[in-house]
PDB file of C-alpha atoms and ligand atoms in Angstrom:
ATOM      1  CA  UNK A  89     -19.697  -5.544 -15.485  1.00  0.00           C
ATOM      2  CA  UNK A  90     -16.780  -3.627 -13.735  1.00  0.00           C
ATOM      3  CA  UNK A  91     -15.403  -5.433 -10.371  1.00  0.00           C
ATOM      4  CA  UNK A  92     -15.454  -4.117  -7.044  1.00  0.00           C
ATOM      5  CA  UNK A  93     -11.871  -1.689  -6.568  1.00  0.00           C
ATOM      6  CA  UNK A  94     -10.705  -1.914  -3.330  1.00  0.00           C
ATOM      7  CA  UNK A  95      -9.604   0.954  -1.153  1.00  0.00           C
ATOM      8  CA  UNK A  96      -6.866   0.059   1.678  1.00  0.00           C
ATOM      9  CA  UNK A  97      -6.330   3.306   3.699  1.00  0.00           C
ATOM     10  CA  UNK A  98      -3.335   3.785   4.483  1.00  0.00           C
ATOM     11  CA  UNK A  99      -3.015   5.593   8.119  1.00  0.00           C
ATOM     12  CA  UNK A 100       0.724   6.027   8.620  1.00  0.00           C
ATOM     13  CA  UNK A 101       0.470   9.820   8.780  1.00  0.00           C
ATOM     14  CA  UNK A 102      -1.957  10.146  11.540  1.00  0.00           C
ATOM     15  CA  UNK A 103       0.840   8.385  13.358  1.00  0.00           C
ATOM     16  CA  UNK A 104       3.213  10.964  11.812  1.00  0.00           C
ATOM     17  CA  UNK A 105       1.247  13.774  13.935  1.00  0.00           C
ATOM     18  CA  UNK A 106       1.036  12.078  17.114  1.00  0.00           C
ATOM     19  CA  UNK A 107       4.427  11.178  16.605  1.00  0.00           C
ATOM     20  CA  UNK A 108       5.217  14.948  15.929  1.00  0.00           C
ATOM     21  CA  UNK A 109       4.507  15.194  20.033  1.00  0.00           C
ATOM     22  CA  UNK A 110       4.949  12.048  21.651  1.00  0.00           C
ATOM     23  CA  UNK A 111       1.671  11.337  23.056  1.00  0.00           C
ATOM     24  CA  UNK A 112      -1.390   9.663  21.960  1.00  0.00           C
ATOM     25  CA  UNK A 113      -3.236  11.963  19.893  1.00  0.00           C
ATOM     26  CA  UNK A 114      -4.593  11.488  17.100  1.00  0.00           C
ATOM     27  CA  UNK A 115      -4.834   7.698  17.244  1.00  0.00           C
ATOM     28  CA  UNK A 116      -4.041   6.129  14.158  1.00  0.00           C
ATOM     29  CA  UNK A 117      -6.467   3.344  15.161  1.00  0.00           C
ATOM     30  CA  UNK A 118      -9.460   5.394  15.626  1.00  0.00           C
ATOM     31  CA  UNK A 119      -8.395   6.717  12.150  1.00  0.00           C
ATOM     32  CA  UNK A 120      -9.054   2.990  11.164  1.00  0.00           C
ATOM     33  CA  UNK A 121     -12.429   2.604  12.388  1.00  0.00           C
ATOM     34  CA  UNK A 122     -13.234   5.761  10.743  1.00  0.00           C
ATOM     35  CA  UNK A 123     -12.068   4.995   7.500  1.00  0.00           C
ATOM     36  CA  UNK A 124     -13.798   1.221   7.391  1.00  0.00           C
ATOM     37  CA  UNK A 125     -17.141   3.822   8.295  1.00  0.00           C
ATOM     38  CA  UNK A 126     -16.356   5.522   5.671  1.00  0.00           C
ATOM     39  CA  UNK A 127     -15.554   2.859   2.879  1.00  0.00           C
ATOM     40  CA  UNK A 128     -12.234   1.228   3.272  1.00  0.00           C
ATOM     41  CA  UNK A 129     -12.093  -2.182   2.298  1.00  0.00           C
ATOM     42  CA  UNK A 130      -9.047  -2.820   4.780  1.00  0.00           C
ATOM     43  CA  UNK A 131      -6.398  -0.620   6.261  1.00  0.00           C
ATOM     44  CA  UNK A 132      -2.635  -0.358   5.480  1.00  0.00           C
ATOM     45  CA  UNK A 133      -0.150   0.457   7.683  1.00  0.00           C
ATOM     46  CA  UNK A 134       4.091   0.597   7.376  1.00  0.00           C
ATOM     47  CA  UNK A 135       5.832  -0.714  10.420  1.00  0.00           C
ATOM     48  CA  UNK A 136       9.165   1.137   9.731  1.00  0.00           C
ATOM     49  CA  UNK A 137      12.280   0.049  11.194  1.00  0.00           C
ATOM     50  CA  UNK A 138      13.103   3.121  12.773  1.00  0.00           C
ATOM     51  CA  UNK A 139       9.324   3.096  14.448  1.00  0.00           C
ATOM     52  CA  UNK A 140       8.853   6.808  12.632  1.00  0.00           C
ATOM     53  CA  UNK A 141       5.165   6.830  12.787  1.00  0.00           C
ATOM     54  CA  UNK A 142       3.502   3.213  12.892  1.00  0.00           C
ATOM     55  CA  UNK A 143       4.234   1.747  16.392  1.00  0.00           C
ATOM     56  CA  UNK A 144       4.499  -1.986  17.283  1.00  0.00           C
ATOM     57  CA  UNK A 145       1.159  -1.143  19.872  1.00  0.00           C
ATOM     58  CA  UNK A 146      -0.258   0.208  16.820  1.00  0.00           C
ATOM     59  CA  UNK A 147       0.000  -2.882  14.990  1.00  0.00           C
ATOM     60  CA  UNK A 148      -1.017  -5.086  17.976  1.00  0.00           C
ATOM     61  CA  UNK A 149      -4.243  -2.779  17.990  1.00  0.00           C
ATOM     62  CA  UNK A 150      -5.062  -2.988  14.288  1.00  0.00           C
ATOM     63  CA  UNK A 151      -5.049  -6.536  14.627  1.00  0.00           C
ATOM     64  CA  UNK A 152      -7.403  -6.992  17.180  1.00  0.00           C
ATOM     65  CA  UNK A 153      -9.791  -3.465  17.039  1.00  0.00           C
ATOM     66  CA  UNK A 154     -10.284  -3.453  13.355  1.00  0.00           C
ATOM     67  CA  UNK A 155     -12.945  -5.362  11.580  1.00  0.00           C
ATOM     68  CA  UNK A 156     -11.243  -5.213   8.058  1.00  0.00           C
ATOM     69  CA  UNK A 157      -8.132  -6.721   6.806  1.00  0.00           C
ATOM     70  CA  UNK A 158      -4.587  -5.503   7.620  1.00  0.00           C
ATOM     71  CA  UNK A 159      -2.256  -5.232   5.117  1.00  0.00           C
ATOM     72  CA  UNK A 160       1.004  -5.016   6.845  1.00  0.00           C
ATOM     73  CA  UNK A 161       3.511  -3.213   4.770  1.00  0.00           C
ATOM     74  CA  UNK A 162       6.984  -4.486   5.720  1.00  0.00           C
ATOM     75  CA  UNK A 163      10.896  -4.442   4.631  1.00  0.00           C
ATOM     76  CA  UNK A 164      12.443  -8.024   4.415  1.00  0.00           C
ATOM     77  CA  UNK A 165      13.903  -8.070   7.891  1.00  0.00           C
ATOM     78  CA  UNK A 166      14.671 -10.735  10.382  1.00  0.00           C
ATOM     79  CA  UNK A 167      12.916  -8.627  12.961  1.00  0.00           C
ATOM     80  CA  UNK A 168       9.459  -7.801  10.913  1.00  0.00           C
ATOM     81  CA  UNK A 169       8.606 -11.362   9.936  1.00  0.00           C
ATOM     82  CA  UNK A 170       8.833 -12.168  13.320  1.00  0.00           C
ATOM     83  CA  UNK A 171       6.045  -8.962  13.956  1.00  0.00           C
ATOM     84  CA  UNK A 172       3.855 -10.622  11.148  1.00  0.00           C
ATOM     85  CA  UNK A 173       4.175 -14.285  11.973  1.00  0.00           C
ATOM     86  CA  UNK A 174       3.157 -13.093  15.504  1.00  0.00           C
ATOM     87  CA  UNK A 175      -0.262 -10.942  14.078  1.00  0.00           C
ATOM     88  CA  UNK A 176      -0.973 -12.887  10.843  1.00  0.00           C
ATOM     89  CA  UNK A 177      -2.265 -10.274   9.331  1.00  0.00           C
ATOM     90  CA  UNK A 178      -4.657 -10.454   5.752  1.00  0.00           C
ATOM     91  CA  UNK A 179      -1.489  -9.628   4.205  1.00  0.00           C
ATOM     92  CA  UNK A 180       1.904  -8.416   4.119  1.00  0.00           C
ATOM     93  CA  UNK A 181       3.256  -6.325   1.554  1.00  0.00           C
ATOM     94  CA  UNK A 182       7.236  -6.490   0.879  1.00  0.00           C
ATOM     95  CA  UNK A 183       9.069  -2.978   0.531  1.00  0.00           C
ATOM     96  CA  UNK A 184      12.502  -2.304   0.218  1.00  0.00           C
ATOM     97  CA  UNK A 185      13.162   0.604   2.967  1.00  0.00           C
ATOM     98  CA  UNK A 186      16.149   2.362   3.271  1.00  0.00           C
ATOM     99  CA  UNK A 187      17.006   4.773   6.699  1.00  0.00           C
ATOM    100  CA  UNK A 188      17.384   7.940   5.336  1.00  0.00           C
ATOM    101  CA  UNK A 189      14.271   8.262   2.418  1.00  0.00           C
ATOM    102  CA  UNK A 190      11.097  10.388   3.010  1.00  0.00           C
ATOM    103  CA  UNK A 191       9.744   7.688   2.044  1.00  0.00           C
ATOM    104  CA  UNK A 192       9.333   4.391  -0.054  1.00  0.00           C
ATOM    105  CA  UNK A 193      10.832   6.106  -3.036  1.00  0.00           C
ATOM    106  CA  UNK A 194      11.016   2.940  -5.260  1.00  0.00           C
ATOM    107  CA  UNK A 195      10.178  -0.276  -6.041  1.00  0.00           C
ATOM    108  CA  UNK A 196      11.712  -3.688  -4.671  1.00  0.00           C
ATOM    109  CA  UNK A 197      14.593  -5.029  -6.905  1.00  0.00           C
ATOM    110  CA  UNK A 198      12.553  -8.607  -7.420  1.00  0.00           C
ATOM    111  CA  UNK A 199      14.985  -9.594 -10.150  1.00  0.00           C
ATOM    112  CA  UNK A 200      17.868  -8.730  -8.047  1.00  0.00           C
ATOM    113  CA  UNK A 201      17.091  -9.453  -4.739  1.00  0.00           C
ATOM    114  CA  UNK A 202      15.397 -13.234  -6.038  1.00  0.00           C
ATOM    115  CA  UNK A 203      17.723 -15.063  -3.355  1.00  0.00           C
ATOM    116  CA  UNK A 204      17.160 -13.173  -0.409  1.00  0.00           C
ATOM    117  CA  UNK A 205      13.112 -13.126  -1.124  1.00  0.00           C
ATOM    118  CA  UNK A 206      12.665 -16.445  -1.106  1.00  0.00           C
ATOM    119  CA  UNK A 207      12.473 -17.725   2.337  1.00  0.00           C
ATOM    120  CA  UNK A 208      10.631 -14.374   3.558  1.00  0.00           C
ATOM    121  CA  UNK A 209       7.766 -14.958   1.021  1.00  0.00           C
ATOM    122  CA  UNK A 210       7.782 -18.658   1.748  1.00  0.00           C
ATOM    123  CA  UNK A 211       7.578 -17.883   5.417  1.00  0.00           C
ATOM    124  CA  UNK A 212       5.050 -15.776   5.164  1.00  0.00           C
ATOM    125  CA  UNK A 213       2.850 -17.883   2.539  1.00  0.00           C
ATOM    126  CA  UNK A 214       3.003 -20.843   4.991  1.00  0.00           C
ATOM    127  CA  UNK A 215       1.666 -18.931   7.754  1.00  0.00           C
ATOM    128  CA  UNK A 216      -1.508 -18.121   5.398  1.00  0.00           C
ATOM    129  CA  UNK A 217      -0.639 -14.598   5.163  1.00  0.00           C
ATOM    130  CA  UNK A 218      -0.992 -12.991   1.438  1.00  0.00           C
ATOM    131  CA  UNK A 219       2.404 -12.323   0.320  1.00  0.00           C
ATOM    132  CA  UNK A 220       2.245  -8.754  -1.918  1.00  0.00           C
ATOM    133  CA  UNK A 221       5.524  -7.116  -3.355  1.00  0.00           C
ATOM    134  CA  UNK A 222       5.534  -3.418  -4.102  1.00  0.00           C
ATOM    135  CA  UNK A 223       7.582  -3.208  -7.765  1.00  0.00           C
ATOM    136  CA  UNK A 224       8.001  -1.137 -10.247  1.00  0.00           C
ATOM    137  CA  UNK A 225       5.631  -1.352 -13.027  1.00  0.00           C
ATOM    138  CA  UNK A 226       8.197  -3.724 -15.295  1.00  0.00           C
ATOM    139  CA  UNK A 227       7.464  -7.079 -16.737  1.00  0.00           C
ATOM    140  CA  UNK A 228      10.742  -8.439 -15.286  1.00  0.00           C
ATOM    141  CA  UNK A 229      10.034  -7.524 -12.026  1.00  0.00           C
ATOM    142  CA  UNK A 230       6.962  -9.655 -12.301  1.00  0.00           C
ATOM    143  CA  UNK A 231       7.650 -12.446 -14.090  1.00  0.00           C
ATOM    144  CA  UNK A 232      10.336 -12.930 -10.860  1.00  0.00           C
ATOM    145  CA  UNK A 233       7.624 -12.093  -8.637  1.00  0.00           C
ATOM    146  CA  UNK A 234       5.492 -15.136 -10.121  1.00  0.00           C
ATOM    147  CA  UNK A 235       9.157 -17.239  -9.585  1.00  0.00           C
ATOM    148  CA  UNK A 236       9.205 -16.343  -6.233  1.00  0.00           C
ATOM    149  CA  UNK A 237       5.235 -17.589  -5.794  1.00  0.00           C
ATOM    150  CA  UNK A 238       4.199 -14.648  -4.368  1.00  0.00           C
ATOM    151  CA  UNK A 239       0.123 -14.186  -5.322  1.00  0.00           C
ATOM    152  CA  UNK A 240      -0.028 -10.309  -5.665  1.00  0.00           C
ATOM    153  CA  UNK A 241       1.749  -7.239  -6.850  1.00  0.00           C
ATOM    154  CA  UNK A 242       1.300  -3.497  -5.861  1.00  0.00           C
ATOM    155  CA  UNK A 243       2.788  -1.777  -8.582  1.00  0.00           C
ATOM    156  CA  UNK A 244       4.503   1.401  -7.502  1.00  0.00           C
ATOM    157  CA  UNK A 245       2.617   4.821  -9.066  1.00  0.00           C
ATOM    158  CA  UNK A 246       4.850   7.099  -7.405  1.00  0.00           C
ATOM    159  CA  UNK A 247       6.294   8.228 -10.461  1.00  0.00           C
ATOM    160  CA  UNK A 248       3.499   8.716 -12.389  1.00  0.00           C
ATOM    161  CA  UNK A 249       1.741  10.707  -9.822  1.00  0.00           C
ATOM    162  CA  UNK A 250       5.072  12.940  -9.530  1.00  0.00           C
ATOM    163  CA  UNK A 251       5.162  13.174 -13.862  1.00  0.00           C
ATOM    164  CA  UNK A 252       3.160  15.797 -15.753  1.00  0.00           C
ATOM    165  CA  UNK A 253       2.010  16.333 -19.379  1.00  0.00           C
ATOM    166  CA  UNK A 254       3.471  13.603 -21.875  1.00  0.00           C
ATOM    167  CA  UNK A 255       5.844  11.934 -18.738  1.00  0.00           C
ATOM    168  CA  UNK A 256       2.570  11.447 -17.076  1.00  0.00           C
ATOM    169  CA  UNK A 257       1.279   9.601 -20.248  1.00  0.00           C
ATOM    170  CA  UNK A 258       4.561   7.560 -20.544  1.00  0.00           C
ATOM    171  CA  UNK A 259       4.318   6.278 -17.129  1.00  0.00           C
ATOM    172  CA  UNK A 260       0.733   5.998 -16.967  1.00  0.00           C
ATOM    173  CA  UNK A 261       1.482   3.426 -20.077  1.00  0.00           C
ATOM    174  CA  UNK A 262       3.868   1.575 -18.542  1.00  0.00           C
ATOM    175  CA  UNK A 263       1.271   1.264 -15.301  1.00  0.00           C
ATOM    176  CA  UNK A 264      -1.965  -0.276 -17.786  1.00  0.00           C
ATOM    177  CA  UNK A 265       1.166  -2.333 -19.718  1.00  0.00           C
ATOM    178  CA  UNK A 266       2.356  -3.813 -16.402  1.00  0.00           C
ATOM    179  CA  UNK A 267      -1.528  -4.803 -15.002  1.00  0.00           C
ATOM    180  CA  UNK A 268      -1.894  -6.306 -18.403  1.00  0.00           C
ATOM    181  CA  UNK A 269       0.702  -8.322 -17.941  1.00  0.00           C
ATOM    182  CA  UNK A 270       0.163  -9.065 -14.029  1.00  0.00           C
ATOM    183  CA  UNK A 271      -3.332 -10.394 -15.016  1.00  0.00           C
ATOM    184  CA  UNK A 272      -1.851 -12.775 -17.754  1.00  0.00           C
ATOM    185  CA  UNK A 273       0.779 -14.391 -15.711  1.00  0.00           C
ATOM    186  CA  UNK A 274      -1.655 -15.062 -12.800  1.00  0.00           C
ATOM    187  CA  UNK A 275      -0.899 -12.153 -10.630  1.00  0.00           C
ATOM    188  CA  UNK A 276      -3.447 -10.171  -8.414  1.00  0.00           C
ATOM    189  CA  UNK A 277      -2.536  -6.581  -9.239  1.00  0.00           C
ATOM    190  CA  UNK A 278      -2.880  -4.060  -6.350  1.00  0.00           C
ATOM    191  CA  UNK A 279      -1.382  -0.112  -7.233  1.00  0.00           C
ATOM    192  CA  UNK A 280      -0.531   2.699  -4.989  1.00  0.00           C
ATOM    193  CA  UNK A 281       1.728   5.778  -3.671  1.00  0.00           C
ATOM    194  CA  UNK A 282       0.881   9.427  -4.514  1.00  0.00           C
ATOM    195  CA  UNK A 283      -2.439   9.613  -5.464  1.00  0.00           C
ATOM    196  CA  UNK A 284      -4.861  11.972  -5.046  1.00  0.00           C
ATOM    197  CA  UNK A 285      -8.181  13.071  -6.368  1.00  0.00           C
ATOM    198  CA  UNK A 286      -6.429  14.321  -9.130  1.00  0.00           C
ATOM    199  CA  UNK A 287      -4.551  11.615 -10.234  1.00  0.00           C
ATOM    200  CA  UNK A 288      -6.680   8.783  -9.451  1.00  0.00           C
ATOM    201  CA  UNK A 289      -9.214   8.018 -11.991  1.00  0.00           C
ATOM    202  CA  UNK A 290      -6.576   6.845 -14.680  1.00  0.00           C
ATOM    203  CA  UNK A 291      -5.610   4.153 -12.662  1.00  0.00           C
ATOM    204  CA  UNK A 292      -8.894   2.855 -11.193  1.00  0.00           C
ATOM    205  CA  UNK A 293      -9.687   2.826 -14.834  1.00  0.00           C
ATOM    206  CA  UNK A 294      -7.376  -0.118 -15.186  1.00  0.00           C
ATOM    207  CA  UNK A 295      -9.741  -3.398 -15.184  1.00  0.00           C
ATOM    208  CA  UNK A 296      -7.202  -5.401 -13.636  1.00  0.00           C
ATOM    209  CA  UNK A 297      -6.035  -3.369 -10.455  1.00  0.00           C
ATOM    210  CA  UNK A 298      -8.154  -4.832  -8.014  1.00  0.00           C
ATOM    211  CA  UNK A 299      -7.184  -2.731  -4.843  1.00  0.00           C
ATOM    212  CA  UNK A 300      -5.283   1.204  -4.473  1.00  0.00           C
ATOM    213  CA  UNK A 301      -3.373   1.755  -1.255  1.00  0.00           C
ATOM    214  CA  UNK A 302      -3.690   5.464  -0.145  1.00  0.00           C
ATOM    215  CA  UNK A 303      -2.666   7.075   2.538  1.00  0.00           C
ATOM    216  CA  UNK A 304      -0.793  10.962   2.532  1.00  0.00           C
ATOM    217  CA  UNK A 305      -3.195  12.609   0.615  1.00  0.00           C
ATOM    218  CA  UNK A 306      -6.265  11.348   2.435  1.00  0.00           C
ATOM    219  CA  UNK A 307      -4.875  12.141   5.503  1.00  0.00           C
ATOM    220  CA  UNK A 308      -3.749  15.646   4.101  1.00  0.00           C
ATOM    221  CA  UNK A 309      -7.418  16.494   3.045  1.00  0.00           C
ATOM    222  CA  UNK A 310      -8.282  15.834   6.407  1.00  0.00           C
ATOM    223  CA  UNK A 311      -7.062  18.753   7.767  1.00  0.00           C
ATOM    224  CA  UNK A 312      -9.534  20.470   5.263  1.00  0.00           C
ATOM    225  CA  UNK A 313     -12.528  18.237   5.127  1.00  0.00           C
ATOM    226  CA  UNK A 314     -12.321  16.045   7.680  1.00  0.00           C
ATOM    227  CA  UNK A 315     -11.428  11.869   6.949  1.00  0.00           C
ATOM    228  CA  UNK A 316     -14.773  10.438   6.508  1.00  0.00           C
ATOM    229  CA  UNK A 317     -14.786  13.345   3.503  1.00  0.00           C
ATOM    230  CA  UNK A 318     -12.058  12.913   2.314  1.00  0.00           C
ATOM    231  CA  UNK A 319     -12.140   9.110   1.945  1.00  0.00           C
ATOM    232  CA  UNK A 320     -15.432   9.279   0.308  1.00  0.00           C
ATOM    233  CA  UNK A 321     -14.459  11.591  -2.033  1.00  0.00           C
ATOM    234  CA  UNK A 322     -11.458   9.184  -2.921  1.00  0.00           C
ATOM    235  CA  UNK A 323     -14.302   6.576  -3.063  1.00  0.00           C
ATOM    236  CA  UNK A 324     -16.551   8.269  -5.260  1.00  0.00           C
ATOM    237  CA  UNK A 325     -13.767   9.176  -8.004  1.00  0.00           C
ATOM    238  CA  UNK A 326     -12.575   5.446  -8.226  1.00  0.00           C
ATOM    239  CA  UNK A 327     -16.012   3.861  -8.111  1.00  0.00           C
ATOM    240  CA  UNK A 328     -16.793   6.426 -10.887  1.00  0.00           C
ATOM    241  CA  UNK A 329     -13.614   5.605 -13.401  1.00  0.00           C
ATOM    242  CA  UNK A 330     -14.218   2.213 -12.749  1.00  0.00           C
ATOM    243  CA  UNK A 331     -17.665   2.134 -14.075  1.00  0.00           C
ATOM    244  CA  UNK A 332     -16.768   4.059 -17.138  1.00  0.00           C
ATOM    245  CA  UNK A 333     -13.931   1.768 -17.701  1.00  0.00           C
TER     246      UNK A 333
HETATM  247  N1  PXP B 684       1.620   1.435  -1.053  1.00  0.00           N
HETATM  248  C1  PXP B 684       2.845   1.255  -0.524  1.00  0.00           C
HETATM  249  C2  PXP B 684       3.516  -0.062  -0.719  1.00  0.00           C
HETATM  250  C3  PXP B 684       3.474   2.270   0.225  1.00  0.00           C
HETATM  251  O1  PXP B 684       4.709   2.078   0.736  1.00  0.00           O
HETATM  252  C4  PXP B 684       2.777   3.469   0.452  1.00  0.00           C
HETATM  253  C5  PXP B 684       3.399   4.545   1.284  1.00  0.00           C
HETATM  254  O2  PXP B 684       3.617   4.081   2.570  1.00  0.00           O
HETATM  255  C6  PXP B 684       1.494   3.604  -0.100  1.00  0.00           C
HETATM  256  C7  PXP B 684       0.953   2.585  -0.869  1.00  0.00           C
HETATM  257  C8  PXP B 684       0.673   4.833   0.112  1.00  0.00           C
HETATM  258  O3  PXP B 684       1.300   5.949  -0.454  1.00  0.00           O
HETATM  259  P1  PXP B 684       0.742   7.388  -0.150  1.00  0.00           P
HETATM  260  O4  PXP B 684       0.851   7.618   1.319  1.00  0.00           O
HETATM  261  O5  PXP B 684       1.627   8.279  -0.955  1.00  0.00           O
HETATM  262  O6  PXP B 684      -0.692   7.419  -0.608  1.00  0.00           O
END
């Protein structure tokens, strides 16, 4: 029998709007409680250095108005594991972040970076909060993310969702060759960035992936169809590759 797949909605972009204005509308955190209505197993959201759409309010308000775990995705900073030992959220996702991207445009250099991960995830871990890193689908990168004793992975499909035709294949490949491995050295594997409806299926397909992040696209088809819509739709196309799987 096929496990549950989680969906964590991912509500960054409604912040991007209000943002685009200043004021309060629309309200990422109303965008929560509509998306747990509507099937999200927990809510993600990116507290960005430069405060570009998630605010630190936002945060506070995720953590106390939502009934479904936070993931809180994070850079290794001085300044956000202070914001997450303060909330404890469900989890906290490590991303590298750099000023002038669009937007998370690769994975976290594990393998280099070893040194300067260790106290963050060992802070965190201590404080009970699940420690995820968001990698690049590459056995290296996880075998130093099992070093550094973090529990869970979120393996970056930006890449494949950006690929077409036999590039699409490759990297699709090296996504199913990466949970395989996750799941044999002990990792939880978690996958996201860039999917849609379209791309998807492939990847709830994969046995191991226990939970997709997903955030632009949902919020994008709510302009069309509305969010509850729009996240069940999502719902319905992973619950359905999963059972075939
Ligand atoms: N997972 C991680 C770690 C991310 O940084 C992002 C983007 O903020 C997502 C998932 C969601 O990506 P998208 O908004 O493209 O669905």
């Amino acid at each position: 029998m096929s496990t549950h797949l989680r969906l964590g909605v991912n509500i960054d972009h409604v912040a991007t709007i209000r943002n685009a204005r200043g004021g309060i509308h629309p309200d990422p955190v109303e965008a929560a409680k509509l998306a747990v209505e509507a099937g999200a197993d927990g809510i993600t959201a990116h507290l960005r250095e430069d405060r570009r759409h998630i605010s630190d309010n936002d945060i506070t308000r995720l953590c106390t108005e939502v009934d479904k775990p936070l993931n809180f995705e994070m850079a290794a900073t001085e300044e956000m594991l202070e914001i997450a030992l303060r909330h404890k959220p469900h989890a906290a996702c490590i991303v590298p972040e750099n000023r002038a991207e669009r937007t998370t445009e690769g994975g976290l250099d594990v393998v280099g970076g070893f040194d300067r991960l260790v106290p963050y995830v060992n802070t965190l871990t201590k404080a009970g909060i699940k420690v995820s890193l968001f990698i690049e689908a590459d056995p290296q990168q996880l075998d130093r993310a099992v070093a550094l004793g973090a529990p869970i992975v979120e393996l970056h499909t930006g890449a494949y969702c950006e690929a077409t035709g036999a590039d699409r294949e490759r990297e699709l490949a090296r996504i199913i060759k990466a949970a395989a491995h996750a799941e044999k050295v002990g990792l939880e594997c978690h996958a996201g960035h860039g999917l849609t409806l379209d791309t998807v299926e492939p990847i709830a397909a994969i046995a191991s992936i226990a939970e997709l992040n997903i955030g632009h696209f949902l919020v994008g088809e709510a302009i069309f169809f509305g969010l509850e819509k729009s996240i069940q739709a999502m719902r319905a196309r992973m619950d359905k590759a999963r059972d075939q799987s």
